[in-house]
Amino acid sequence: MTDDQRKAVEAYNKRNKLKKEKPYVYEKVIKFEEKLKKGESIAIIQFQYNYACNFTCIHCSVKRFQGRNDRRSFAMGDVKSLSRQADEMGLARFVISGGEPLVFKDFDALVEAIDPQKFYINCDTNGWLLDKKKAKHLKSIGVDRIQLSIDSLDADEHDNFRKAKGSHERAMKAVDIARDAGLEIYIQTVATKQRLHSDEFLEFVQYFNKMDVGVFVTYAKPVGSWEGKLDVLVDKDDMAYMRELEKSHNVFTHLTPAYGLTMGCIAVKGMVSVTQYGDVLPCPYIHTSIGNVFEEPLKDIIQRGLDIKFFGEHVDTCLVAEDRDFISKYIVKRIYDKPLPVPCSEVFTDEDKTLRRFSEKM
């Protein structure tokens, strides 16, 4: 069996599993292609419900969002409203993020408010608190997949980055713990330009692939604790290298085709981030607000995002990881050194309005 055939079989099996376990979610997923052709969003909602965390990692993309205790935050009624609106729009996926979700005291109530029968639910975690009891409990309340962050196969390197001795050991144990509980799992890891071409990175991917675990690669972004660090960014040649690696390994990025769809940049059309304070960001790393769910309907906010050319048209790169012009003009000059998130009206102007929908590329 070729790599392409193997991946096709895996996709088919996952789709059938979803159809069996969550038929309502499956019915929404099979309409994704139709929605995209009509110029509609199929966004994953990356829900930064609470910024509480048990780690103080060297690089944190939400560092400047933390500690805003004077702003309105989500109550469970607000979560239910967000879930209802997302469902009415035909959206099918939530990623519970933070912070570290497994420190949330109201995690169970949060999952219930989102409603596992209506959404495929992912949970980000650093793995520190994911023991056998917790994993089985997560599965029982409707969590579908764990997105586990691991920075290196080298324990000292990982622990130093996380500033938590023993964090690597716990994270590595969490892989088998999650699978034994029946949870799907993949590894999340950040790749700088330098790491991407290293022997360590290839060994990292191969190690988890041998365990039959996929690796999701997040390209380094010059945001959060890495503001101004442009030397870590990838270029088009680096991204071409990654695409070649995807052909022979179970490794992927947010640019990797999914559900049979080649979307390119998924900001707004394929993902939005909702902050603890209700602001909707085009993606977790473009820190501009296209609206606030406490003030207006999610549908209107998503439409505003799609009206911006970078998010309403097909883009074959990661704007905030590779496109130096975008980073310079919109991130450095219009977002850096301002209170976050910056209103989109201060970041994008009339010249940035879309002239055609991304559906024309489908």
Tab-separated table of C-alpha atoms in Angstrom:
chain	number	residue	atom	x	y	z
A	1	MET	CA	0.000	0.000	0.000
A	2	THR	CA	1.353	3.419	-0.944
A	3	ASP	CA	1.441	6.332	1.500
A	4	ASP	CA	-1.414	8.025	-0.368
A	5	GLN	CA	-3.511	4.868	-0.229
A	6	ARG	CA	-2.788	4.428	3.462
A	7	LYS	CA	-3.840	7.996	4.220
A	8	ALA	CA	-7.006	7.556	2.165
A	9	VAL	CA	-7.921	4.453	4.165
A	10	GLU	CA	-7.225	6.259	7.438
A	11	ALA	CA	-9.434	9.184	6.393
A	12	TYR	CA	-12.210	6.779	5.371
A	13	ASN	CA	-12.028	4.931	8.678
A	14	LYS	CA	-12.111	8.156	10.694
A	15	ARG	CA	-15.117	9.385	8.737
A	16	ASN	CA	-16.974	6.112	9.380
A	17	LYS	CA	-16.098	6.247	13.067
A	18	LEU	CA	-17.490	9.763	13.278
A	19	LYS	CA	-20.661	8.662	11.477
A	20	LYS	CA	-21.163	5.900	14.028
A	21	GLU	CA	-20.262	7.807	17.200
A	22	LYS	CA	-21.545	11.288	16.383
A	23	PRO	CA	-23.999	11.082	13.461
A	24	TYR	CA	-25.208	14.674	13.916
A	25	VAL	CA	-21.646	15.990	13.674
A	26	TYR	CA	-20.995	13.742	10.673
A	27	GLU	CA	-23.954	15.254	8.810
A	28	LYS	CA	-22.442	18.709	9.271
A	29	VAL	CA	-18.972	17.580	8.193
A	30	ILE	CA	-20.143	16.060	4.902
A	31	LYS	CA	-21.572	19.458	3.965
A	32	PHE	CA	-18.217	21.240	4.344
A	33	GLU	CA	-17.373	21.178	0.630
A	34	GLU	CA	-20.789	22.582	-0.288
A	35	LYS	CA	-20.452	25.356	2.301
A	36	LEU	CA	-17.007	26.353	1.047
A	37	LYS	CA	-18.238	26.495	-2.542
A	38	LYS	CA	-20.878	28.960	-1.380
A	39	GLY	CA	-18.195	31.087	0.275
A	40	GLU	CA	-19.190	30.120	3.809
A	41	SER	CA	-16.888	29.378	6.734
A	42	ILE	CA	-16.446	25.862	8.165
A	43	ALA	CA	-14.363	27.179	11.041
A	44	ILE	CA	-13.029	25.161	13.906
A	45	ILE	CA	-13.658	27.239	17.012
A	46	GLN	CA	-10.411	27.353	18.948
A	47	PHE	CA	-11.905	28.336	22.298
A	48	GLN	CA	-9.443	30.071	24.611
A	49	TYR	CA	-11.961	29.707	27.431
A	50	ASN	CA	-9.620	30.606	30.265
A	51	TYR	CA	-5.962	31.659	30.307
A	52	ALA	CA	-5.211	29.918	33.628
A	53	CYS	CA	-2.180	27.648	33.266
A	54	ASN	CA	0.084	25.499	35.430
A	55	PHE	CA	3.154	26.285	33.280
A	56	THR	CA	5.127	29.430	32.445
A	57	CYS	CA	6.649	28.336	29.147
A	58	ILE	CA	9.466	30.313	27.541
A	59	HIS	CA	7.285	30.999	24.512
A	60	CYS	CA	3.564	31.552	25.015
A	61	SER	CA	1.472	32.979	22.187
A	62	VAL	CA	-1.201	34.305	24.589
A	63	LYS	CA	1.121	35.878	27.146
A	64	ARG	CA	-0.242	39.397	26.580
A	65	PHE	CA	-3.860	38.211	26.868
A	66	GLN	CA	-3.424	36.905	30.406
A	67	GLY	CA	-4.420	38.770	33.549
A	68	ARG	CA	-7.250	40.932	32.172
A	69	ASN	CA	-9.461	40.411	35.218
A	70	ASP	CA	-11.356	43.660	34.623
A	71	ARG	CA	-12.949	42.377	31.387
A	72	ARG	CA	-16.078	40.281	31.022
A	73	SER	CA	-15.297	36.585	30.680
A	74	PHE	CA	-17.394	33.637	29.591
A	75	ALA	CA	-20.126	32.314	31.853
A	76	MET	CA	-21.764	28.990	30.986
A	77	GLY	CA	-24.758	30.775	29.527
A	78	ASP	CA	-22.401	32.554	27.138
A	79	VAL	CA	-20.804	29.223	26.163
A	80	LYS	CA	-24.220	27.747	25.404
A	81	SER	CA	-25.034	30.766	23.241
A	82	LEU	CA	-21.747	30.421	21.334
A	83	SER	CA	-22.409	26.710	20.828
A	84	ARG	CA	-25.953	27.343	19.598
A	85	GLN	CA	-24.813	29.982	17.108
A	86	ALA	CA	-21.967	27.793	15.836
A	87	ASP	CA	-24.361	24.884	15.358
A	88	GLU	CA	-26.838	27.059	13.462
A	89	MET	CA	-23.988	28.045	11.123
A	90	GLY	CA	-23.201	24.372	10.439
A	91	LEU	CA	-19.889	24.479	12.297
A	92	ALA	CA	-18.858	21.135	13.733
A	93	ARG	CA	-15.641	21.382	15.759
A	94	PHE	CA	-14.412	22.955	19.000
A	95	VAL	CA	-10.885	22.980	20.393
A	96	ILE	CA	-10.891	23.701	24.112
A	97	SER	CA	-7.752	25.687	24.785
A	98	GLY	CA	-6.325	28.157	27.251
A	99	GLY	CA	-4.094	28.315	29.200
A	100	GLU	CA	-4.176	24.680	30.204
A	101	PRO	CA	-7.705	23.241	30.012
A	102	LEU	CA	-7.106	20.447	32.506
A	103	VAL	CA	-6.685	22.982	35.329
A	104	PHE	CA	-10.170	24.396	34.701
A	105	LYS	CA	-12.373	23.607	37.714
A	106	ASP	CA	-15.477	23.903	35.525
A	107	PHE	CA	-14.157	21.771	32.663
A	108	ASP	CA	-17.027	19.261	32.814
A	109	ALA	CA	-19.621	22.026	32.752
A	110	LEU	CA	-17.767	23.605	29.837
A	111	VAL	CA	-17.924	20.411	27.754
A	112	GLU	CA	-21.600	20.015	28.590
A	113	ALA	CA	-22.323	23.616	27.581
A	114	ILE	CA	-20.573	23.141	24.217
A	115	ASP	CA	-22.579	19.899	23.774
A	116	PRO	CA	-20.578	16.839	22.637
A	117	GLN	CA	-23.530	15.510	20.641
A	118	LYS	CA	-23.367	18.526	18.349
A	119	PHE	CA	-19.590	18.992	18.040
A	120	TYR	CA	-16.353	17.055	17.674
A	121	ILE	CA	-14.412	18.221	20.731
A	122	ASN	CA	-10.620	18.469	20.915
A	123	CYS	CA	-8.719	19.373	24.055
A	124	ASP	CA	-5.293	20.992	24.094
A	125	THR	CA	-3.050	19.944	26.967
A	126	ASN	CA	0.553	19.879	28.145
A	127	GLY	CA	-0.138	16.431	29.612
A	128	TRP	CA	0.885	17.189	33.207
A	129	LEU	CA	-2.535	16.301	34.646
A	130	LEU	CA	-3.552	13.608	32.167
A	131	ASP	CA	-3.506	10.427	34.244
A	132	LYS	CA	-5.540	7.270	33.579
A	133	LYS	CA	-8.523	8.371	35.653
A	134	LYS	CA	-8.650	11.785	33.995
A	135	ALA	CA	-8.343	10.343	30.479
A	136	LYS	CA	-11.204	7.889	31.011
A	137	HIS	CA	-13.298	10.686	32.467
A	138	LEU	CA	-12.641	12.965	29.493
A	139	LYS	CA	-13.774	10.218	27.138
A	140	SER	CA	-16.896	9.578	29.219
A	141	ILE	CA	-18.077	13.191	29.095
A	142	GLY	CA	-17.661	13.551	25.330
A	143	VAL	CA	-14.115	14.726	24.592
A	144	ASP	CA	-12.984	13.110	21.323
A	145	ARG	CA	-9.317	13.945	20.907
A	146	ILE	CA	-6.293	15.104	22.867
A	147	GLN	CA	-3.902	17.553	21.224
A	148	LEU	CA	-0.755	17.011	23.277
A	149	SER	CA	2.111	19.511	23.175
A	150	ILE	CA	5.622	18.059	23.155
A	151	ASP	CA	8.655	20.163	22.252
A	152	SER	CA	11.412	17.584	21.867
A	153	LEU	CA	12.390	13.970	22.448
A	154	ASP	CA	15.078	15.336	24.761
A	155	ALA	CA	13.608	15.555	28.257
A	156	ASP	CA	15.875	18.372	29.450
A	157	GLU	CA	15.124	20.500	26.407
A	158	HIS	CA	11.383	20.047	26.827
A	159	ASP	CA	11.456	20.608	30.597
A	160	ASN	CA	13.601	23.736	30.267
A	161	PHE	CA	11.202	25.193	27.691
A	162	ARG	CA	8.221	24.422	29.936
A	163	LYS	CA	10.074	25.467	33.107
A	164	ALA	CA	8.711	22.315	34.732
A	165	LYS	CA	10.999	19.420	35.620
A	166	GLY	CA	9.341	16.100	34.856
A	167	SER	CA	6.929	17.597	32.329
A	168	HIS	CA	8.460	15.600	29.463
A	169	GLU	CA	8.064	12.301	31.301
A	170	ARG	CA	4.414	13.044	32.051
A	171	ALA	CA	3.700	14.152	28.492
A	172	MET	CA	5.249	11.013	27.013
A	173	LYS	CA	3.208	8.807	29.361
A	174	ALA	CA	0.076	10.721	28.367
A	175	VAL	CA	0.265	9.340	24.818
A	176	ASP	CA	-0.484	5.759	25.873
A	177	ILE	CA	-2.815	6.906	28.629
A	178	ALA	CA	-5.015	8.764	26.143
A	179	ARG	CA	-5.082	5.894	23.655
A	180	ASP	CA	-5.876	3.325	26.360
A	181	ALA	CA	-8.876	5.454	27.320
A	182	GLY	CA	-10.151	5.419	23.737
A	183	LEU	CA	-9.248	9.025	23.034
A	184	GLU	CA	-7.804	9.969	19.680
A	185	ILE	CA	-4.523	11.817	20.004
A	186	TYR	CA	-1.926	13.682	18.027
A	187	ILE	CA	1.231	15.501	19.014
A	188	GLN	CA	1.504	19.262	18.609
A	189	THR	CA	4.977	20.702	18.196
A	190	VAL	CA	6.448	24.025	17.108
A	191	ALA	CA	9.012	24.147	14.306
A	192	THR	CA	11.319	27.069	13.782
A	193	LYS	CA	13.183	27.385	10.483
A	194	GLN	CA	16.240	25.940	12.203
A	195	ARG	CA	14.474	22.987	13.816
A	196	LEU	CA	12.543	22.009	10.692
A	197	HIS	CA	15.702	20.862	8.877
A	198	SER	CA	17.381	19.233	11.878
A	199	ASP	CA	17.965	15.525	12.455
A	200	GLU	CA	16.133	15.957	15.758
A	201	PHE	CA	12.923	17.035	14.038
A	202	LEU	CA	12.892	14.099	11.629
A	203	GLU	CA	13.619	11.694	14.480
A	204	PHE	CA	10.793	13.311	16.460
A	205	VAL	CA	8.268	12.723	13.678
A	206	GLN	CA	9.449	9.175	13.040
A	207	TYR	CA	9.357	8.295	16.739
A	208	PHE	CA	5.678	9.134	17.104
A	209	ASN	CA	4.780	7.738	13.696
A	210	LYS	CA	6.169	4.375	14.832
A	211	MET	CA	3.660	4.616	17.676
A	212	ASP	CA	0.970	5.245	15.040
A	213	VAL	CA	0.562	8.815	16.271
A	214	GLY	CA	0.416	11.803	13.930
A	215	VAL	CA	2.387	15.017	14.441
A	216	PHE	CA	0.820	18.431	13.914
A	217	VAL	CA	3.466	21.071	13.193
A	218	THR	CA	2.886	24.686	14.071
A	219	TYR	CA	5.296	26.982	12.265
A	220	ALA	CA	6.965	29.491	14.594
A	221	LYS	CA	5.188	32.863	14.696
A	222	PRO	CA	6.627	36.261	15.767
A	223	VAL	CA	3.924	36.812	18.408
A	224	GLY	CA	3.528	36.389	22.142
A	225	SER	CA	6.913	35.912	23.774
A	226	TRP	CA	8.487	35.739	20.302
A	227	GLU	CA	7.512	39.218	19.151
A	228	GLY	CA	10.172	40.540	16.787
A	229	LYS	CA	11.990	37.206	16.388
A	230	LEU	CA	11.826	37.021	12.612
A	231	ASP	CA	14.886	34.770	12.315
A	232	VAL	CA	12.844	31.737	13.428
A	233	LEU	CA	10.317	32.079	10.600
A	234	VAL	CA	10.039	29.666	7.688
A	235	ASP	CA	10.083	30.615	4.004
A	236	LYS	CA	8.430	29.060	0.953
A	237	ASP	CA	11.301	26.588	0.452
A	238	ASP	CA	10.895	25.409	4.039
A	239	MET	CA	7.174	24.922	3.506
A	240	ALA	CA	7.861	22.972	0.302
A	241	TYR	CA	10.168	20.714	2.330
A	242	MET	CA	7.326	20.105	4.784
A	243	ARG	CA	4.935	19.204	1.962
A	244	GLU	CA	7.423	16.610	0.736
A	245	LEU	CA	7.751	15.226	4.261
A	246	GLU	CA	3.973	14.859	4.455
A	247	LYS	CA	4.043	12.452	1.508
A	248	SER	CA	5.966	9.813	3.457
A	249	HIS	CA	5.147	10.598	7.083
A	250	ASN	CA	2.085	11.156	9.253
A	251	VAL	CA	2.864	14.815	9.754
A	252	PHE	CA	0.733	17.815	8.869
A	253	THR	CA	0.194	21.543	9.301
A	254	HIS	CA	-2.897	23.737	9.124
A	255	LEU	CA	-2.170	24.101	5.390
A	256	THR	CA	-2.448	20.342	4.795
A	257	PRO	CA	-5.577	19.402	2.790
A	258	ALA	CA	-8.299	17.938	5.001
A	259	TYR	CA	-11.724	16.446	4.300
A	260	GLY	CA	-10.624	16.301	0.673
A	261	LEU	CA	-10.386	20.102	0.628
A	262	THR	CA	-7.356	22.243	-0.198
A	263	MET	CA	-8.036	25.457	1.679
A	264	GLY	CA	-4.608	27.073	2.022
A	265	CYS	CA	-4.620	29.496	4.935
A	266	ILE	CA	-7.587	28.542	7.122
A	267	ALA	CA	-7.921	31.841	9.021
A	268	VAL	CA	-11.665	32.627	9.368
A	269	LYS	CA	-12.702	30.261	6.556
A	270	GLY	CA	-11.433	27.199	8.438
A	271	MET	CA	-10.639	28.439	11.952
A	272	VAL	CA	-11.305	31.270	14.354
A	273	SER	CA	-10.092	31.786	17.896
A	274	VAL	CA	-12.481	33.010	20.567
A	275	THR	CA	-10.725	34.555	23.553
A	276	GLN	CA	-11.673	34.361	27.209
A	277	TYR	CA	-13.108	37.856	26.769
A	278	GLY	CA	-15.314	37.103	23.768
A	279	ASP	CA	-13.128	38.575	21.040
A	280	VAL	CA	-12.954	36.596	17.796
A	281	LEU	CA	-9.508	36.408	16.163
A	282	PRO	CA	-8.883	35.233	12.563
A	283	CYS	CA	-6.521	32.594	13.979
A	284	PRO	CA	-4.662	32.088	17.276
A	285	TYR	CA	-1.682	34.144	16.061
A	286	ILE	CA	-3.236	37.139	14.294
A	287	HIS	CA	-4.146	39.211	17.312
A	288	THR	CA	-6.806	41.442	15.822
A	289	SER	CA	-10.456	41.257	16.828
A	290	ILE	CA	-13.015	40.933	14.039
A	291	GLY	CA	-15.792	41.290	16.628
A	292	ASN	CA	-16.933	40.246	20.092
A	293	VAL	CA	-19.551	37.551	20.714
A	294	PHE	CA	-20.804	39.388	23.794
A	295	GLU	CA	-21.783	42.297	21.544
A	296	GLU	CA	-22.985	40.821	18.232
A	297	PRO	CA	-23.864	37.502	16.568
A	298	LEU	CA	-21.078	35.110	15.613
A	299	LYS	CA	-22.455	34.927	12.069
A	300	ASP	CA	-21.978	38.670	11.564
A	301	ILE	CA	-18.464	38.530	13.008
A	302	ILE	CA	-17.436	35.683	10.704
A	303	GLN	CA	-18.853	37.576	7.726
A	304	ARG	CA	-16.794	40.638	8.666
A	305	GLY	CA	-13.705	38.453	8.685
A	306	LEU	CA	-14.523	36.951	5.288
A	307	ASP	CA	-14.883	40.466	3.880
A	308	ILE	CA	-11.144	40.989	4.501
A	309	LYS	CA	-9.203	39.791	1.451
A	310	PHE	CA	-6.607	37.807	3.390
A	311	PHE	CA	-9.333	35.658	4.926
A	312	GLY	CA	-12.025	35.780	2.240
A	313	GLU	CA	-9.744	34.794	-0.628
A	314	HIS	CA	-7.614	31.696	-1.152
A	315	VAL	CA	-4.083	32.182	0.235
A	316	ASP	CA	-1.399	29.537	-0.373
A	317	THR	CA	0.778	30.330	2.621
A	318	CYS	CA	0.685	30.978	6.346
A	319	LEU	CA	0.424	34.753	6.514
A	320	VAL	CA	1.763	35.154	10.032
A	321	ALA	CA	4.529	32.542	9.718
A	322	GLU	CA	5.917	33.096	6.211
A	323	ASP	CA	4.573	36.210	4.469
A	324	ARG	CA	7.134	38.877	5.410
A	325	ASP	CA	5.132	41.685	3.775
A	326	PHE	CA	2.012	40.791	5.768
A	327	ILE	CA	4.011	40.450	8.981
A	328	SER	CA	5.736	43.795	8.490
A	329	LYS	CA	2.693	45.806	7.420
A	330	TYR	CA	-0.033	44.321	9.590
A	331	ILE	CA	1.591	42.540	12.533
A	332	VAL	CA	4.656	44.637	13.353
A	333	LYS	CA	3.356	48.091	12.398
A	334	ARG	CA	-0.301	47.761	13.380
A	335	ILE	CA	-0.463	45.206	16.211
A	336	TYR	CA	2.866	45.267	18.076
A	337	ASP	CA	2.994	47.511	21.178
A	338	LYS	CA	-0.802	47.938	21.329
A	339	PRO	CA	-3.300	46.506	23.834
A	340	LEU	CA	-4.533	43.147	22.532
A	341	PRO	CA	-6.528	42.312	20.602
A	342	VAL	CA	-6.349	45.300	18.258
A	343	PRO	CA	-9.710	46.079	16.569
A	344	CYS	CA	-9.643	44.975	12.930
A	345	SER	CA	-10.647	48.490	11.865
A	346	GLU	CA	-7.214	49.633	13.081
A	347	VAL	CA	-5.392	46.851	11.260
A	348	PHE	CA	-7.207	46.477	7.928
A	349	THR	CA	-8.485	49.313	5.712
A	350	ASP	CA	-10.830	49.581	2.731
A	351	GLU	CA	-7.980	48.551	0.426
A	352	ASP	CA	-7.955	45.214	2.250
A	353	LYS	CA	-11.540	44.335	1.348
A	354	THR	CA	-12.000	41.150	-0.644
A	355	LEU	CA	-13.025	41.306	-4.306
A	356	ARG	CA	-13.746	37.613	-4.704
A	357	ARG	CA	-14.565	34.683	-2.478
A	358	PHE	CA	-12.189	31.806	-1.722
A	359	SER	CA	-14.877	29.516	-3.167
A	360	GLU	CA	-13.630	30.441	-6.643
A	361	LYS	CA	-10.479	28.400	-5.894
A	362	MET	CA	-12.361	25.293	-4.812
